[in-house]
Structure formats: C-alpha cells, structure tokens
Coordinates of C-alpha atoms in Angstrom, one line a residue:
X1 CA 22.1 70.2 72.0
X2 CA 20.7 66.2 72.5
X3 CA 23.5 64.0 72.0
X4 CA 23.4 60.2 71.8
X5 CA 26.2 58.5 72.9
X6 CA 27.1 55.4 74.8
X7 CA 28.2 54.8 78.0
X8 CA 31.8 54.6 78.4
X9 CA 34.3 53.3 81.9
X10 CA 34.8 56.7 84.3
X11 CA 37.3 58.8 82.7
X12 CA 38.9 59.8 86.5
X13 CA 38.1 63.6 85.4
X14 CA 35.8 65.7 87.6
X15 CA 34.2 68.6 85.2
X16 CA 32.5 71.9 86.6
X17 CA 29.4 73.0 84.2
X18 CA 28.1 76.9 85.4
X19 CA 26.0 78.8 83.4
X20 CA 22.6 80.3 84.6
X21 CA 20.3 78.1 81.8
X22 CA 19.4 75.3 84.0
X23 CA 18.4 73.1 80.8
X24 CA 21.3 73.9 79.5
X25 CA 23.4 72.8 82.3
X26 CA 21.7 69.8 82.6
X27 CA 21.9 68.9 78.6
X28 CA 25.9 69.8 78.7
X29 CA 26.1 67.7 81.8
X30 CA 24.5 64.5 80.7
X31 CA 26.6 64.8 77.7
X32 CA 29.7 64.8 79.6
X33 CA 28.6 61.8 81.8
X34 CA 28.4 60.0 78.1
X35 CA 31.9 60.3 78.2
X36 CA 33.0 59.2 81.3
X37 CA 33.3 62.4 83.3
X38 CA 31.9 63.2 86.8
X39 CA 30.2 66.9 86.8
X40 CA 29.7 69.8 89.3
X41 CA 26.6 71.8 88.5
X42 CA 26.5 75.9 88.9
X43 CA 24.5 78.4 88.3
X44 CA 26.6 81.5 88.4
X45 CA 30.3 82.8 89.6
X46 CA 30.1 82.7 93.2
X47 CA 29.0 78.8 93.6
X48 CA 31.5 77.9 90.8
X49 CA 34.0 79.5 92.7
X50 CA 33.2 78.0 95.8
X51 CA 32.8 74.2 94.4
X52 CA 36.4 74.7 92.9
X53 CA 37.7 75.7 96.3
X54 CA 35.7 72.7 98.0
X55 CA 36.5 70.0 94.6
X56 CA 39.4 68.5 93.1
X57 CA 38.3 69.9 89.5
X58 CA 40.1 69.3 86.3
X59 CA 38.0 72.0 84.0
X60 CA 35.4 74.6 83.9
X61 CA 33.0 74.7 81.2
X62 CA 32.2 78.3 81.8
X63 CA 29.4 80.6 80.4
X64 CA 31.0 84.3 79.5
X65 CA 27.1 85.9 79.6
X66 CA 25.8 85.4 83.3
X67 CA 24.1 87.8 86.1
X68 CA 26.3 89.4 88.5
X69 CA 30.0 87.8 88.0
X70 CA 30.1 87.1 84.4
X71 CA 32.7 84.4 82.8
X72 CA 35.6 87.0 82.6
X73 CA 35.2 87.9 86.0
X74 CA 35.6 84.3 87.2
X75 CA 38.4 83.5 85.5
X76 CA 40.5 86.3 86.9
X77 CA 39.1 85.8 90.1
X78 CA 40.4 82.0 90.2
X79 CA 44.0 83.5 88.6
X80 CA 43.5 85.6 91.5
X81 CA 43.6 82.8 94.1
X82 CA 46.3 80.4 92.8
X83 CA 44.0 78.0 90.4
X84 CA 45.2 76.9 88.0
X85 CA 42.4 74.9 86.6
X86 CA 41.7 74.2 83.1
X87 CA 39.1 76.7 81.9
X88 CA 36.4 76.7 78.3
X89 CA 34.5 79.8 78.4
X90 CA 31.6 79.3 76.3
X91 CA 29.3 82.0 74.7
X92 CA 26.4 82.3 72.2
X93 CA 27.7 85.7 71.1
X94 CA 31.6 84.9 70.1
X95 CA 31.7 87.2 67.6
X96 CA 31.5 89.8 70.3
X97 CA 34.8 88.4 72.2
X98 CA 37.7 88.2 70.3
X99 CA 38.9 84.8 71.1
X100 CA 42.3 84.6 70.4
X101 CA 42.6 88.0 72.9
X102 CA 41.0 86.0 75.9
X103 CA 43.2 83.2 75.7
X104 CA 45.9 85.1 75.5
X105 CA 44.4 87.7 78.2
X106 CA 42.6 85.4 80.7
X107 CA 44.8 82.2 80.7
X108 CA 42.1 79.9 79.4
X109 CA 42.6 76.9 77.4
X110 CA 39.2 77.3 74.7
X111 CA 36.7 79.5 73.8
X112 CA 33.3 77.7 72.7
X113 CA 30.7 79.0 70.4
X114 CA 27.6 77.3 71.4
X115 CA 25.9 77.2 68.1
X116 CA 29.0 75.2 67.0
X117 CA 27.3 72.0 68.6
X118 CA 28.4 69.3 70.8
X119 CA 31.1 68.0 68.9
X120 CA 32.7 71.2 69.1
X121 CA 32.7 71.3 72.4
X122 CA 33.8 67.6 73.0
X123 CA 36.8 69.1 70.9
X124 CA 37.6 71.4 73.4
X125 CA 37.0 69.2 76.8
X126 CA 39.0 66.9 75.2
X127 CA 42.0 69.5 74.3
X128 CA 41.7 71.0 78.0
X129 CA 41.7 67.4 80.0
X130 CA 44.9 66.5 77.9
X131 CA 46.2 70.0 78.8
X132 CA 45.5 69.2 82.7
X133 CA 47.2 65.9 82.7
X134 CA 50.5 67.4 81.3
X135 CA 49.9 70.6 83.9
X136 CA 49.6 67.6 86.3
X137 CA 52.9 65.1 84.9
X138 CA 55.1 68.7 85.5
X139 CA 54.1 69.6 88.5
X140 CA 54.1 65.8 89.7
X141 CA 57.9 65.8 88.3
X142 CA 58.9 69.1 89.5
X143 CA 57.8 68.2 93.2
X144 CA 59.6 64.5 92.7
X145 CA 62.7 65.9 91.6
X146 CA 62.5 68.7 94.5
X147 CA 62.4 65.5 96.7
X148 CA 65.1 64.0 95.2
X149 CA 67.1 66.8 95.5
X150 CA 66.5 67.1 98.9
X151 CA 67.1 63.5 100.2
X152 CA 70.3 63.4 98.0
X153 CA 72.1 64.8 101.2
X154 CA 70.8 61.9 102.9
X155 CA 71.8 59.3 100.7
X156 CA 75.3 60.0 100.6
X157 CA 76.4 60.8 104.1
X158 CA 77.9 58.5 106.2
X159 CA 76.3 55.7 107.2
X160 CA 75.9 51.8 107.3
X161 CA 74.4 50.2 104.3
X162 CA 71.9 48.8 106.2
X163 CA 70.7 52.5 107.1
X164 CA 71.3 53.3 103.5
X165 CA 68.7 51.0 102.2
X166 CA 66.1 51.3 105.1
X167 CA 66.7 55.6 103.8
X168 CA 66.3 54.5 99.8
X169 CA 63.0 52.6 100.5
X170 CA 61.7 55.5 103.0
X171 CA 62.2 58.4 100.5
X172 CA 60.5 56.3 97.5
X173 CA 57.8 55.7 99.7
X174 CA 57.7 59.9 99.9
X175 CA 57.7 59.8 96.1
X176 CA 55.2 57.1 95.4
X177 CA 53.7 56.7 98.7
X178 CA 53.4 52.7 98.7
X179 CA 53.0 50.8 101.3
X180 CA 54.9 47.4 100.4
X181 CA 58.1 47.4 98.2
X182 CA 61.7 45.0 98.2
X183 CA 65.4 46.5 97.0
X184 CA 67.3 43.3 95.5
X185 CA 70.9 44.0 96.0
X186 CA 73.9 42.8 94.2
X187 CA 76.7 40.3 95.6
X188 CA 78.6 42.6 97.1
X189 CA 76.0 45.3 98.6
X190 CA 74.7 42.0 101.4
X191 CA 72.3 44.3 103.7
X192 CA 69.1 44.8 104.8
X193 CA 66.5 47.7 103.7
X194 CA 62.9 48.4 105.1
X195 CA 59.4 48.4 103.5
X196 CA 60.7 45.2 101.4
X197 CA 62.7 42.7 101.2
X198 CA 67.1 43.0 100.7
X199 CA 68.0 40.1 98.1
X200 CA 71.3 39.0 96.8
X201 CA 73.0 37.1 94.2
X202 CA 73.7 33.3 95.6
X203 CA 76.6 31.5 94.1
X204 CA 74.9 28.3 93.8
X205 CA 71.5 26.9 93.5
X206 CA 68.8 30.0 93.8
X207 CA 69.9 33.1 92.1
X208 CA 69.2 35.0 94.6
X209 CA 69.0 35.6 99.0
X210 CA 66.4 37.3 100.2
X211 CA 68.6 39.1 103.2
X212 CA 65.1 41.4 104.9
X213 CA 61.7 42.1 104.3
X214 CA 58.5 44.1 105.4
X215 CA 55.3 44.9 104.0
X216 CA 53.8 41.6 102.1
X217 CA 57.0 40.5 101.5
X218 CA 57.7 40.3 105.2
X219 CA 59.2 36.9 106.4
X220 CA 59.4 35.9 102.8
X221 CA 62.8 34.2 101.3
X222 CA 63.8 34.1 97.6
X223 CA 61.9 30.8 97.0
X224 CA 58.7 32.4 98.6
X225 CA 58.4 34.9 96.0
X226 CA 56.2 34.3 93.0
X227 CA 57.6 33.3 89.3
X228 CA 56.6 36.8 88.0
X229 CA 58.2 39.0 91.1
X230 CA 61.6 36.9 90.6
X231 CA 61.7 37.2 86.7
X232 CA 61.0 41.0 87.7
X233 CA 63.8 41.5 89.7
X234 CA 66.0 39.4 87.4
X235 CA 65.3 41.0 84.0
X236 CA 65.9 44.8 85.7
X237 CA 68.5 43.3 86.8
X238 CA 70.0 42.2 83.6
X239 CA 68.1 44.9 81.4
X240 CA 69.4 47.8 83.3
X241 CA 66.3 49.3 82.3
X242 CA 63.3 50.9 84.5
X243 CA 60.0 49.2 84.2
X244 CA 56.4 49.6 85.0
X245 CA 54.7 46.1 84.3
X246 CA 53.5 44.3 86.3
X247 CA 55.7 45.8 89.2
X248 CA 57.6 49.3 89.5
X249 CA 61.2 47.9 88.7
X250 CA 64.4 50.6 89.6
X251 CA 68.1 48.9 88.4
X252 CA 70.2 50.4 90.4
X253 CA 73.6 51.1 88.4
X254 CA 76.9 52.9 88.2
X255 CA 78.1 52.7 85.0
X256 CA 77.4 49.4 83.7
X257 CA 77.8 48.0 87.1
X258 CA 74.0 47.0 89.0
X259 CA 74.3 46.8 92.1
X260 CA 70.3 46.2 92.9
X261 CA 67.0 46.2 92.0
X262 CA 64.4 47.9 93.5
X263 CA 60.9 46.6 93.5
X264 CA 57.4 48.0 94.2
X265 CA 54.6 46.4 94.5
X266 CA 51.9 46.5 91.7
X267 CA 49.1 47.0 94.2
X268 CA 50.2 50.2 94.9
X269 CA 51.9 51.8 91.9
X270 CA 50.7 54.9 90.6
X271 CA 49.3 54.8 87.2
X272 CA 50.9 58.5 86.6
X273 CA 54.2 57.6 87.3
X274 CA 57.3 59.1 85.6
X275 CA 59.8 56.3 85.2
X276 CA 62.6 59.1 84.2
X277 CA 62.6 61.0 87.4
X278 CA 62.6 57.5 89.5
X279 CA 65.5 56.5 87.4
X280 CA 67.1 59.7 88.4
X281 CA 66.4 58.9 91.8
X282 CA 68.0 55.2 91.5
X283 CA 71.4 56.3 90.0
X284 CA 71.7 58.7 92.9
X285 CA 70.6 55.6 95.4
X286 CA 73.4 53.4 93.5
X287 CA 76.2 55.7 94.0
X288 CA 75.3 56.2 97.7
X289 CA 75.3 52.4 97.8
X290 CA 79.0 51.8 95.6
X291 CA 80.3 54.5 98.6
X292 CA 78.7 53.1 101.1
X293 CA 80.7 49.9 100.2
X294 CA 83.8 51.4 99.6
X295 CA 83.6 53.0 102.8
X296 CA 83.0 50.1 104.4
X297 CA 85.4 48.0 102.7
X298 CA 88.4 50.6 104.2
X299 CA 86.3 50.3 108.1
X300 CA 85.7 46.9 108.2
X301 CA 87.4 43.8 109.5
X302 CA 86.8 41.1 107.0
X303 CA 86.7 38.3 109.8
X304 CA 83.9 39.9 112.4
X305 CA 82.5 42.2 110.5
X306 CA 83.0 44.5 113.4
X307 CA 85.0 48.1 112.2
X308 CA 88.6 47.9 111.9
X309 CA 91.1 49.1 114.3
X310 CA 92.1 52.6 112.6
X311 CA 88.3 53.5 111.9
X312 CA 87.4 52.7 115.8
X313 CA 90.4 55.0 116.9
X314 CA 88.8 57.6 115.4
X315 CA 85.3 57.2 116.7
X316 CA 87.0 57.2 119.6
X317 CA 88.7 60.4 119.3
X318 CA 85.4 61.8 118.1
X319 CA 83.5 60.3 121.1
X320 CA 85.7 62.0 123.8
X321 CA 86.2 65.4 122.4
X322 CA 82.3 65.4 121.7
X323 CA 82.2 64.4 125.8
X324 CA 84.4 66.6 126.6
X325 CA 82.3 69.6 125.2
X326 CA 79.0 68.6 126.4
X327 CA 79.7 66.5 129.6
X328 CA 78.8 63.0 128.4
X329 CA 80.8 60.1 129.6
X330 CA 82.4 57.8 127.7
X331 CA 83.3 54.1 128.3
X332 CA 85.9 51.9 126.9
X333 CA 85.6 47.9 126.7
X334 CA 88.8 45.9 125.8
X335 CA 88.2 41.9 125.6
X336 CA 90.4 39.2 125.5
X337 CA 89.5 35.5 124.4
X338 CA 90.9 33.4 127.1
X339 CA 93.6 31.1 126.0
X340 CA 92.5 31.6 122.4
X341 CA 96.2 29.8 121.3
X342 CA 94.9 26.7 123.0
X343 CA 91.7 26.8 120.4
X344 CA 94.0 27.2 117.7
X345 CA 96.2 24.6 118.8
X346 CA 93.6 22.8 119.6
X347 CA 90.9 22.6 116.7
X348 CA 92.7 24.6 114.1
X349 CA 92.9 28.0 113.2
X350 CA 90.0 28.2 110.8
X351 CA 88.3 26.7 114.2
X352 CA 89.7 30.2 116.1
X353 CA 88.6 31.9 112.7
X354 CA 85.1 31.0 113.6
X355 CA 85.2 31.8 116.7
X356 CA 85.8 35.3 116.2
X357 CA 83.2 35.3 113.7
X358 CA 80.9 34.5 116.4
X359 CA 82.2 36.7 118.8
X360 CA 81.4 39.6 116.4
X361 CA 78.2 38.7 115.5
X362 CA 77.2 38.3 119.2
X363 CA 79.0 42.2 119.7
X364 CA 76.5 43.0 117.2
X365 CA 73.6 41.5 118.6
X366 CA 74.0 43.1 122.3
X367 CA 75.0 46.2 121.7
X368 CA 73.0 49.5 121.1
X369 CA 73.0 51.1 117.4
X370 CA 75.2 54.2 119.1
X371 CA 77.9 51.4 120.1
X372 CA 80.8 50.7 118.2
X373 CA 82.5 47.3 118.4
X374 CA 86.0 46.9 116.5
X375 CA 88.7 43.9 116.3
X376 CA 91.3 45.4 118.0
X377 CA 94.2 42.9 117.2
X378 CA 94.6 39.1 117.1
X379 CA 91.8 37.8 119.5
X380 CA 91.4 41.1 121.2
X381 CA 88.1 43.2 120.6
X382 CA 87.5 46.8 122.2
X383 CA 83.8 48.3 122.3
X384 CA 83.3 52.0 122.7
X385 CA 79.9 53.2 124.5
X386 CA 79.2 57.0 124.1
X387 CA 77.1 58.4 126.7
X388 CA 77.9 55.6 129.4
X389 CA 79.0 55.8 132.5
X390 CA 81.2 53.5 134.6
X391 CA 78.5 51.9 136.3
X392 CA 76.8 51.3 133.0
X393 CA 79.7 50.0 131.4
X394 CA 80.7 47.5 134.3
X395 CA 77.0 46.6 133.7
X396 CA 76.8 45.8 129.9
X397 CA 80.7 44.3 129.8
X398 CA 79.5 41.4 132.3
X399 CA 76.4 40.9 130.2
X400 CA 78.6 40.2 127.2
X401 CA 81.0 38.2 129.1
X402 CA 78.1 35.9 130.6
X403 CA 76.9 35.7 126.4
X404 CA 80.5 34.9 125.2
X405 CA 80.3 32.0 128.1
X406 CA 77.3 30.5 127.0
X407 CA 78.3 30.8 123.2
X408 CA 78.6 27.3 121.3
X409 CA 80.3 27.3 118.3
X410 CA 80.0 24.6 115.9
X411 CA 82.8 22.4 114.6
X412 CA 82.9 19.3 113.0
X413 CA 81.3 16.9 115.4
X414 CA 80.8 19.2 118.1
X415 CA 81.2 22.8 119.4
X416 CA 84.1 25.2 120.5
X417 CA 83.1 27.2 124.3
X418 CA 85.5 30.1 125.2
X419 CA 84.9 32.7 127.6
X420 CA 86.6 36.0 127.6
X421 CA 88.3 38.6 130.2
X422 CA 87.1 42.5 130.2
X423 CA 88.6 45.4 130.9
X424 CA 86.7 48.6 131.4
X425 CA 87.7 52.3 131.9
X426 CA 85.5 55.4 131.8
X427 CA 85.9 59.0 131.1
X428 CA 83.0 60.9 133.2
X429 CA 83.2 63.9 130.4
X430 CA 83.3 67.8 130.9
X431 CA 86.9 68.0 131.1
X432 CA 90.2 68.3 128.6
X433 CA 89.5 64.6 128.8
X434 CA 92.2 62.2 128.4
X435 CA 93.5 61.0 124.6
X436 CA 92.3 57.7 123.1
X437 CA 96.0 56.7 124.1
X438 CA 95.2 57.6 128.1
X439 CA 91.7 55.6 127.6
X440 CA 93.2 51.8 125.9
X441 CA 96.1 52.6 128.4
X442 CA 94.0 52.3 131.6
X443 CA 91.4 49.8 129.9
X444 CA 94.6 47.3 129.0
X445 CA 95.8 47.9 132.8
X446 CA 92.1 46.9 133.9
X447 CA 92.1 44.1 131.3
X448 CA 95.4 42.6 132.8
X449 CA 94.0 42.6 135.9
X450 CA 91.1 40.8 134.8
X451 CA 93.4 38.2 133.5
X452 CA 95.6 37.9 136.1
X453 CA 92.8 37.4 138.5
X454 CA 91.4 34.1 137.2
X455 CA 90.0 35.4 133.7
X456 CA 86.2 35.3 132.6
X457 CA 85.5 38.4 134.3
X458 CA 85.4 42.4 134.0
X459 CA 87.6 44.5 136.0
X460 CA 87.0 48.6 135.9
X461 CA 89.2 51.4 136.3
X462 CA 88.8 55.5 136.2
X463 CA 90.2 56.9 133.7
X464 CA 93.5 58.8 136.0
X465 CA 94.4 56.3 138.9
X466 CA 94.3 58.5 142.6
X467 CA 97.6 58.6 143.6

C-alpha cells in the first residue's frame, strides 16, 4: 500500500487509524500525513474508543476484522455514547458485508475495500472530512442562532443606547468569541459600545467620529484608524452587504436605512464563520438600535440631554411604589439656576442655552447609573435617587451644588459662572408612600426655602411635615 506523495500545509483535521496490523497502521498513517492530516494510532476497539473520548477527532479509519471488539461493535458503541464522528470501516473481505446495509445500519459515512488501493481510500477520507465540516457549519449555525435567539430579549428591552451597544458587542463576542471589535454608528445613533470603538457620521471634514473604544482600538479616533479599517467600515456601510475580508464587517440596517457598521477585528475572526447567521443577528441589533432611538427621542430633552419631564414622572412613580413594597427610600432633588434671567439678559439666551447644556452634562457625570436626572421646566432640573436616604441625598445634592459653583462655561471671550439652589425631600419607604405630586410638593417647599435663604445651598425636608 506504498504511496508517494508530497508533503502538503496541515489540513487542520485530526484522523484516528485502528486496526490490529501494525504495518498496516503505520503504512495508512504515513499516507495520511502526505496529505496534511495529524493521526491517532490504535490497535483495537477499546484504545480507539478511549483516544476519541480524550481527542478532538474528525474520522475513524476503522478495521471491521479485529480481536475482541470488532469494527461493528465500535461503531455502535460510539452511537451509543453521543459521537458523532465521521467513521470508514475498512475490510479485506467486503464481499462478506453488504455495504450499502452498514451505512444505512451503523451510521457510517464509507466502507473501504482494502484491495481497492490507496486512492480508494483517499476517496473516502476525503468524502468523510467534507462530510465533518458540513456536520460542523450546522451545528456551529444551530448553536449561533440558539444564541441569537436568546439575546434577542436582551436587545430589545429598554435601555439606553449606550447599554444597547456595550449588549451588541458582548453577545457577538459570545458568538465569535474575539477579543477586539468597533460598532460604527450612523448620525443619528451618537453612543458609545464596548470591546470597540462607537463611530459616527461627521458633517464636515472626516467622515466619520469615533465616539468609544476598547480592545486595540482603545483611545483611538477616526483619524487613528488605518486606510484599510476606514474603507471597511465605509464600504459596509454604503454596500449594506456582510463581509469577511480583511475584517468581519456587520451593516446594521432597517430597511434600506444603516444605521451602523459593526467591525471585528481580522486577528481574531474565525475562518468557519457563517456570514448569514451574523447578518441575522445584525438586523435584529439594528431594530433594537432604530427603537432604542425612537424611544429616546420621546424621553429626552433635546437641550441637556437629560430625560424629559413626562418620562421622569414616571420613573418616579415607578421608584416609590417599588419603595413602598420593599422598604427602600427614595429621594427627590429639585434645582434651580440662580438668577438664570440675569444670564439671559445678560449674555444672551443661546448663552443660558449653554448653560443648561453644561448643567446636564455635569448631572450626568456625578450621578450613579441607577440615578435619573430630567429638565424639569425652564432652568429647573429635578434628580430622582432610588435607594437613598435623606442623609445621602443631603450628601450628593451639596456635592452637585459645590460642582455647578465651580462650573465655567465658555462664551465668547470669556466664561459664564452660576450656581444653583437645592431642594431635597425623601421618602424613607415601606409605607402607602406619598404620590409623585406629595414628593415635588415638599421638594419645591424645600427648594423655596433654599432660595429664600440666600440661594447656593440645599435645604431638606421629610416627606409629611410634623404638625
């Protein structure tokens, strides 16, 4: 059975030669090696079954005629225990098995007549590691779209959009377990995401911002990024069209709308990949992201960027019944910009404009992620603090106040100072509890007297005055 043949780049399969004629295994193995293949060596049933149990292996070239556990035995002893590995029984007597009834019979994938030669058999290995790496594409898509299907739920509850995209970049890391990866994201979808880097459309110069980063691409802004991983992003952008060269490249679109680009990196992409399921995955990740903007386009104030009055109401509501059931307290901040007319009178009003601005994004800053800041009305803002008592309240609304003191904002030639007057009120929890109404009540009481007691500085109240 001396075969010439030359030496060819590793084929990635692992092969499993048993039969009990040593030379023969040897011969059958060498051969195999020709072609790229690592083999495993046994001489009867028992070792082959334990190698399979201790090796990632892609075929059995398997002798029928052995001592002890023949070939037939084998096989229905590795049915037996859930593997599902390719299998070539090979015989010197075929004409004694009827080989059309063991494949059918044993779930095998040949039946090799030794005297046939090694080309034969190279037939067969060949049929059988095709077989194996379509067994292995459907399983690989059956588990990826089990995924999918369970981190849809995920996707498209409610959340911020910066939470959305840190959850889009997590659960293709579960799929295609990189380490490094970016999600470019389209004009209106400005966020952040993790494991990559958040980039949007600019209006002017550079196509493009990048808005976060991790991984490689940590730190990294649009004009950081190499000719080929901008040209990436851009042509799935404009293609609409999943690609694998030289990066993974997910469009992410409803309809004929994109609203991003996801992007992972070629060091890490997985040669195996199925670009159909991923692009399953990535219209599911773009509707999550057109809801996520629509919901925050009806909770958002445009100006601060803080949530609008009607949404905060109802976290509010939400945050006292949930107190009121479990015993947490919950706290109330209303702030007032002290003589915020005399800004507007005095610089402008795009000059009170950005203040407010910078007011939010300070709110944003300071507080925790399970605080909610809103634009109450005008140049009022309210913050509600689940789980806070009045002592940690009083505690966190004089640290904002001593920020929104030492806040410069700039215009024209110099900067706009203002400081701001706090009222608190708390509700300790495990009670009826008092109505949002009772709550901004007692907080607008406490924010008077703030006001009328010099300004820039926090006054608290309970919740029911004694007496």
């Amino acid at each position: 059975m001396a075969r010439l043949s030359q030496q060819v780049a590793p084929s990635g399969h692992t092969v499993l030669v048993v039969d009990d004629d040593a030379e023969l295994r040897a011969t059958v193995s060498r051969l195999l090696q020709n072609c790229g293949h690592t083999t495993l060596s046994a001489e009867g049933g028992e070792e082959a079954l334990a190698l399979v149990a201790a090796n990632d292996i892609h075929l059995i070239l398997l002798d029928y005629f052995m001592p002890g556990m023949n070939g037939e035995d084998v096989v229905r002893e590795l049915r037996q225990r859930g593997h599902s590995t390719q299998v070539v029984l090979q015989t010197g007597y075929a004409s004694e098995q009827p080989p059309r009834t063991l494949l059918r019979d044993l779930d095998i994938q040949g039946y090799h007549d030794k005297s046939e030669g090694p080309d034969k058999l190279l037939v067969w290995v060949d049929a059988a590691l095709k077989a194996h790496r379509h067994v292995r594409a459907i399983s690989a898509s059956r588990d990826g779209l089990n995924y999918i299907l369970q981190a849809a739920p995920q996707l498209h509850r409610i959340q911020s959009l910066d939470g959305l995209l840190r959850g889009i970049l997590l659960q293709l890391q579960g799929i295609l377990g990189f380490s490094g990866a970016c999600v470019a994201v389209s004009e209106d979808a400005l966020t952040d995401g993790a494991n990559g880097f958040v980039a949007v459309p600019h209006p002017q110069a550079q196509p493009f911002d990048v808005r976060v980063a991790t991984g490689r691409f940590e730190g990294q802004a649009w004009h950081n990024l190499n000719g080929t991983e901008q040209s990436t992003v851009l042509h799935a952008a404009t293609s609409g069209r999943a690609c694998h060269t030289p990066y993974i490249a997910l469009p992410l679109n409803v309809g004929d709308r994109n609203v991003g680009v996801v992007l992972v990196d070629s060091a890490s992409r997985d040669q195996q990949l199925d670009l159909t399921l991923l692009e399953v995955f990535a219209a599911q990740a773009a509707v999550a992201i057109q809801n996520v903007q629509l919901f925050e386009l009806a909770t958002t104030d445009e100006l601060t960027g803080l949530m609008n009055r009607r949404a905060w109401l109802s976290r509010l509501d939400e945050a006292l019944h949930l107190g009121a059931r479990h015993g947490h307290p919950t706290s109330v901040v209303l702030i007032d910009v002290d003589h915020f007319k005399r800004v507007n009178d005095t610089y402008g009003h795009l000059a009170g404009d950005a203040v407010l601005r910078a007011l939010g994004a300070l709110l944003r800053e300071q507080l925790r992620l399970t605080d909610v800041a809103a634009r109450y009305g005008g140049e009022e803002l309210a913050v509600l603090l689940p789980h806070t008592d009045a002592a940690g309240a009083f505690r966190l609304a004089d640290r904002l106040r001593q920020h929104m003191m030492d806040l410069r904002v700039p215009w024209a030639d110099g900067a706009v100072n203002v400081t701001a007057s706090m009222g608190v009120t708390t509700d300790p929890g495990g009670n009826s509890g008092p109505t949002p109404q009772d709550m901004l009540a007692r907080a607008d009481e406490a924010l008077y007297r703030a006001k009328s007691g010099g300004r820039n500085r926090v006054v608290d109240l309970p919740v029911r005055a004694d007496g």
